[in-house]
Amino acid sequence: MRRAVIVGAGIGGLALAIRLQSGGVDTIVVEARDKPGGCAYFWERDGFTFDAGPTVITAPDALRELWRLSGRDIGEDVKLVPVSPFYRLSWPDGTRFDYSNDDTQLRAEIARLNPHDVNGYRRFLGYSAGVYRDAYLGMGAVPFLDFGSMARAAPALIRHQAWRSVYSMVSGYIRDEKLRQALSFHTLLVGGNPMRTSAIYALIHKLERDSGVWWPEGGTNRLVAGMVALFERLGGVLRLGDPVTAIDTLGDRVTGVRTSSGEEIQADAVASNADLVHSYRDLLKGSRTAQRTCASLLGKRYSPSLFLVHFGVRGTFPDIPHHNVLFGPRYRGLLADIFDTGVLPDDLSIYLHHPSATDPGMAPEGHSTFYALAPVPHLGKFPADWDDLAPILEERLLAEIERRLIPGLRGKIVTRVAYAPPDFARDLHAHLGSGFGLEPTLLQSGWFRAHHRDDAIANLYFVGAGTHPGAGIPAVVAGARATAGLMLGEVK
Ligand SMILES: Cc1cc2nc3c(=O)[nH]c(=O)nc-3n(C[C@H](O)[C@H](O)[C@H](O)COP(=O)(O)OP(=O)(O)OC[C@H]3O[C@@H](n4cnc5c(N)ncnc54)[C@H](O)[C@@H]3O)c2cc1C
């Protein structure tokens, strides 16, 4: 028997599926929703394409590798185009900072904010390169199954002062508060508070600098579609719109899955790409050890949720780049509100996505596609009535963008749709509506995170944001390599 079932067609699930199928394992992916992608779902409305989640595509080589496994080229299915600047960051006082991997331009931008920091940036880059080499290239695809593996990682973690936060580490090199924000906000893209997330996540800076920021023509949904096309060409089966209702166990083995349509699919191994709490609590109800794991998971810290407004607008905006961050007046206090106190702040920081800047095909001719995203406390910290709150927050986000970036915006909107924390909980079974799963703190990383293989059930595996190395496309693709390594070693 050489058959595996994967629960969920998120990017991690699909990366694992491609690896297994390329390795000769008959693989069936069972997805609850009508389209694959998970966080990278999408909608088409009135001629606009709205990607639901990931937009900043980094580490393209990790994606290319999925095609190379079977001697193919990613270009057959996905056209990746470079994005520059990577981000335009702006503050309420009108300060702007364009962030890219053009060294001369970046240094000039830093010098414009604070000339003393050019030298500090050079030293920060050295730090970032070291953690990138040791933590991402060296440990990104390592399955941390036992404490020994964590102990082996300890010297590198100590060398890079992993107990310090990204913000603290950046502040050791950089004096200017805005530049500190510019070089530390990236952890928010993977659900981490820069004030608390381990300094090893400063590796994201080097990762972006070396591999660039990319955009799949037609949207992130085309990357997902390309992964599905590759998987199906290899002979894999994707089943959509059929939620898994149970992962069946017999003793300390899984035997397969059952789905809501009544299908029973037997398998030698099952890998869950679904939310960890949902997997253990709801799908493994019959397993006592799984329920114990679930109890421990419920005690962990979860990353915030997100509030998004997708909107299609009349007109084009060549002066607004693809990726924009509109910082609010507060940074540390705002993060504490969202991550700790569970307060919905008045002064939001906004990520504004403008894909039609790179790819006009994302909107009808003469129109533009945007989404605005604000991190908000998850449902455990802030159990609000979002039916009432969402329209108010939607107006606030749009008003802020209108004030700072697009005068008269609300009069130009042709179509719009908001997406709130309960939507994450309902559509993705995301525990507490979290946007990224377990918060990436040091004590929830590596061996301390959910393992790629269950400790007690030998042929039950996990892939995706809940496992090492965490959330974000490069991370779930690297994690899929770790899970596939374990599965191919055992299933074959
Ligand atoms: C708004 C947003 C913006 C982001 N931006 C970026 C970015 O710019 N760059 C970046 O790198 N990362 C970004 N991320 C993070 C990144 O998108 C995620 O970490 C990553 O896509 C998660 O992939 P995953 O493999 O863990 O699966 P998920 O995307 O979580 O998918 C899990 C899948 O399992 C399915 N499922 C759940 N339960 C069942 C069941 N019972 N039966 C069958 N199927 C089930 C779900 O429907 C879903 O399709 C963003 C995330 C969000 C939410």
Tab-separated table of N, CA, C and O in Angstrom, residues 56 83-91 94-100 105 109 112 182 185-186 317-327 350-354 357 404-405:
chain	number	residue	atom	x	y	z
A	56	VAL	N	2.615	38.832	-0.879
A	56	VAL	CA	4.060	39.064	-0.952
A	56	VAL	C	4.708	37.700	-1.151
A	56	VAL	O	4.786	36.898	-0.223
A	83	VAL	N	8.582	42.434	-8.216
A	83	VAL	CA	7.879	43.631	-7.728
A	83	VAL	C	8.908	44.568	-7.105
A	83	VAL	O	9.713	44.154	-6.275
A	84	SER	N	8.888	45.834	-7.488
A	84	SER	CA	9.783	46.815	-6.876
A	84	SER	C	9.110	48.183	-6.859
A	84	SER	O	8.481	48.544	-7.843
A	85	PRO	N	9.184	48.978	-5.799
A	85	PRO	CA	9.798	48.617	-4.531
A	85	PRO	C	9.047	47.451	-3.886
A	85	PRO	O	7.889	47.208	-4.219
A	86	PHE	N	9.717	46.774	-2.938
A	86	PHE	CA	9.027	45.690	-2.228
A	86	PHE	C	7.805	46.255	-1.491
A	86	PHE	O	6.728	45.703	-1.531
A	87	TYR	N	8.060	47.354	-0.762
A	87	TYR	CA	6.988	48.019	-0.006
A	87	TYR	C	7.235	49.519	-0.008
A	87	TYR	O	8.388	49.946	-0.004
A	88	ARG	N	6.160	50.289	0.020
A	88	ARG	CA	6.279	51.711	0.373
A	88	ARG	C	5.682	51.856	1.778
A	88	ARG	O	4.501	51.565	2.000
A	89	LEU	N	6.524	52.297	2.699
A	89	LEU	CA	6.069	52.484	4.074
A	89	LEU	C	5.802	53.971	4.274
A	89	LEU	O	6.566	54.814	3.780
A	90	SER	N	4.715	54.309	4.978
A	90	SER	CA	4.458	55.729	5.241
A	90	SER	C	3.905	55.906	6.644
A	90	SER	O	3.319	54.983	7.213
A	91	TRP	N	4.138	57.118	7.176
A	91	TRP	CA	3.721	57.438	8.545
A	91	TRP	C	2.785	58.647	8.516
A	91	TRP	O	2.765	59.398	7.524
A	94	GLY	N	3.686	62.094	7.158
A	94	GLY	CA	4.000	62.263	5.736
A	94	GLY	C	5.330	61.626	5.334
A	94	GLY	O	5.652	61.566	4.143
A	95	THR	N	6.112	61.123	6.316
A	95	THR	CA	7.385	60.474	5.970
A	95	THR	C	7.112	59.233	5.135
A	95	THR	O	6.171	58.481	5.426
A	96	ARG	N	7.960	59.037	4.113
A	96	ARG	CA	7.822	57.846	3.263
A	96	ARG	C	9.145	57.113	3.183
A	96	ARG	O	10.207	57.717	3.270
A	97	PHE	N	9.080	55.819	3.003
A	97	PHE	CA	10.305	55.025	2.895
A	97	PHE	C	10.055	53.909	1.896
A	97	PHE	O	9.163	53.091	2.093
A	98	ASP	N	10.817	53.905	0.788
A	98	ASP	CA	10.670	52.828	-0.199
A	98	ASP	C	11.703	51.763	0.087
A	98	ASP	O	12.899	52.048	0.173
A	99	TYR	N	11.220	50.562	0.186
A	99	TYR	CA	12.030	49.448	0.656
A	99	TYR	C	12.231	48.505	-0.524
A	99	TYR	O	11.256	48.075	-1.142
A	100	SER	N	13.495	48.229	-0.876
A	100	SER	CA	13.756	47.328	-2.003
A	100	SER	C	15.084	46.616	-1.764
A	100	SER	O	15.717	46.821	-0.727
A	105	GLN	N	19.879	52.321	-3.618
A	105	GLN	CA	18.617	53.027	-3.316
A	105	GLN	C	18.235	52.877	-1.846
A	105	GLN	O	17.814	53.829	-1.194
A	109	GLU	N	17.702	55.744	0.929
A	109	GLU	CA	16.445	55.886	1.670
A	109	GLU	C	16.713	55.934	3.176
A	109	GLU	O	16.122	56.743	3.895
A	112	ARG	N	18.255	59.213	4.139
A	112	ARG	CA	17.269	60.297	4.115
A	112	ARG	C	16.549	60.376	5.473
A	112	ARG	O	16.246	61.447	5.966
A	182	ALA	N	10.517	49.918	10.175
A	182	ALA	CA	10.661	49.421	8.797
A	182	ALA	C	11.407	48.093	8.756
A	182	ALA	O	11.167	47.266	7.878
A	185	PHE	N	8.811	45.156	11.100
A	185	PHE	CA	7.371	44.868	10.970
A	185	PHE	C	7.093	43.530	10.278
A	185	PHE	O	5.984	43.001	10.368
A	186	HIS	N	8.112	42.952	9.619
A	186	HIS	CA	7.886	41.753	8.798
A	186	HIS	C	7.289	40.589	9.572
A	186	HIS	O	6.608	39.746	8.998
A	317	PHE	N	-4.049	54.216	-10.530
A	317	PHE	CA	-3.273	54.962	-9.539
A	317	PHE	C	-1.787	54.620	-9.677
A	317	PHE	O	-1.209	53.919	-8.842
A	318	PRO	N	-1.170	55.122	-10.748
A	318	PRO	CA	0.231	54.738	-11.017
A	318	PRO	C	1.195	55.171	-9.916
A	318	PRO	O	2.287	54.613	-9.815
A	319	ASP	N	0.803	56.138	-9.079
A	319	ASP	CA	1.718	56.586	-8.015
A	319	ASP	C	1.647	55.716	-6.767
A	319	ASP	O	2.409	55.927	-5.822
A	320	ILE	N	0.699	54.792	-6.740
A	320	ILE	CA	0.606	53.919	-5.551
A	320	ILE	C	1.204	52.563	-5.909
A	320	ILE	O	0.684	51.864	-6.783
A	321	PRO	N	2.330	52.197	-5.267
A	321	PRO	CA	2.953	50.921	-5.621
A	321	PRO	C	2.118	49.718	-5.178
A	321	PRO	O	1.038	49.875	-4.591
A	322	HIS	N	2.636	48.545	-5.465
A	322	HIS	CA	1.892	47.297	-5.242
A	322	HIS	C	1.649	47.030	-3.742
A	322	HIS	O	0.546	46.687	-3.336
A	323	HIS	N	2.707	47.183	-2.936
A	323	HIS	CA	2.601	46.874	-1.497
A	323	HIS	C	2.850	48.145	-0.684
A	323	HIS	O	3.906	48.780	-0.840
A	324	ASN	N	1.911	48.486	0.172
A	324	ASN	CA	2.022	49.712	0.972
A	324	ASN	C	1.711	49.398	2.428
A	324	ASN	O	0.781	48.644	2.711
A	325	VAL	N	2.495	50.000	3.322
A	325	VAL	CA	2.159	49.891	4.743
A	325	VAL	C	1.942	51.308	5.261
A	325	VAL	O	2.826	52.170	5.125
A	326	LEU	N	0.761	51.546	5.820
A	326	LEU	CA	0.444	52.857	6.393
A	326	LEU	C	0.512	52.701	7.911
A	326	LEU	O	-0.432	52.207	8.534
A	327	PHE	N	1.680	53.052	8.490
A	327	PHE	CA	1.797	52.941	9.935
A	327	PHE	C	0.906	53.976	10.600
A	327	PHE	O	0.708	55.077	10.084
A	350	ILE	N	-2.225	49.907	8.595
A	350	ILE	CA	-2.919	49.260	7.468
A	350	ILE	C	-1.904	48.764	6.447
A	350	ILE	O	-0.965	49.481	6.083
A	351	TYR	N	-2.099	47.545	5.979
A	351	TYR	CA	-1.366	47.076	4.794
A	351	TYR	C	-2.317	47.259	3.615
A	351	TYR	O	-3.447	46.763	3.642
A	352	LEU	N	-1.868	47.979	2.593
A	352	LEU	CA	-2.714	48.212	1.419
A	352	LEU	C	-2.117	47.485	0.218
A	352	LEU	O	-0.982	47.766	-0.190
A	353	HIS	N	-2.897	46.564	-0.324
A	353	HIS	CA	-2.461	45.763	-1.465
A	353	HIS	C	-3.063	46.350	-2.736
A	353	HIS	O	-4.278	46.569	-2.798
A	354	HIS	N	-2.206	46.577	-3.745
A	354	HIS	CA	-2.663	47.225	-4.986
A	354	HIS	C	-2.113	46.409	-6.155
A	354	HIS	O	-1.154	46.826	-6.834
A	357	ALA	N	-1.223	47.541	-9.782
A	357	ALA	CA	-0.011	48.321	-10.057
A	357	ALA	C	0.980	47.486	-10.870
A	357	ALA	O	1.684	48.004	-11.739
A	404	ARG	N	-5.185	59.636	3.555
A	404	ARG	CA	-3.726	59.606	3.401
A	404	ARG	C	-3.258	59.338	1.975
A	404	ARG	O	-2.140	59.642	1.623
A	405	LEU	N	-4.121	58.726	1.144
A	405	LEU	CA	-3.601	58.237	-0.134
A	405	LEU	C	-4.484	58.521	-1.356
A	405	LEU	O	-3.979	58.885	-2.408
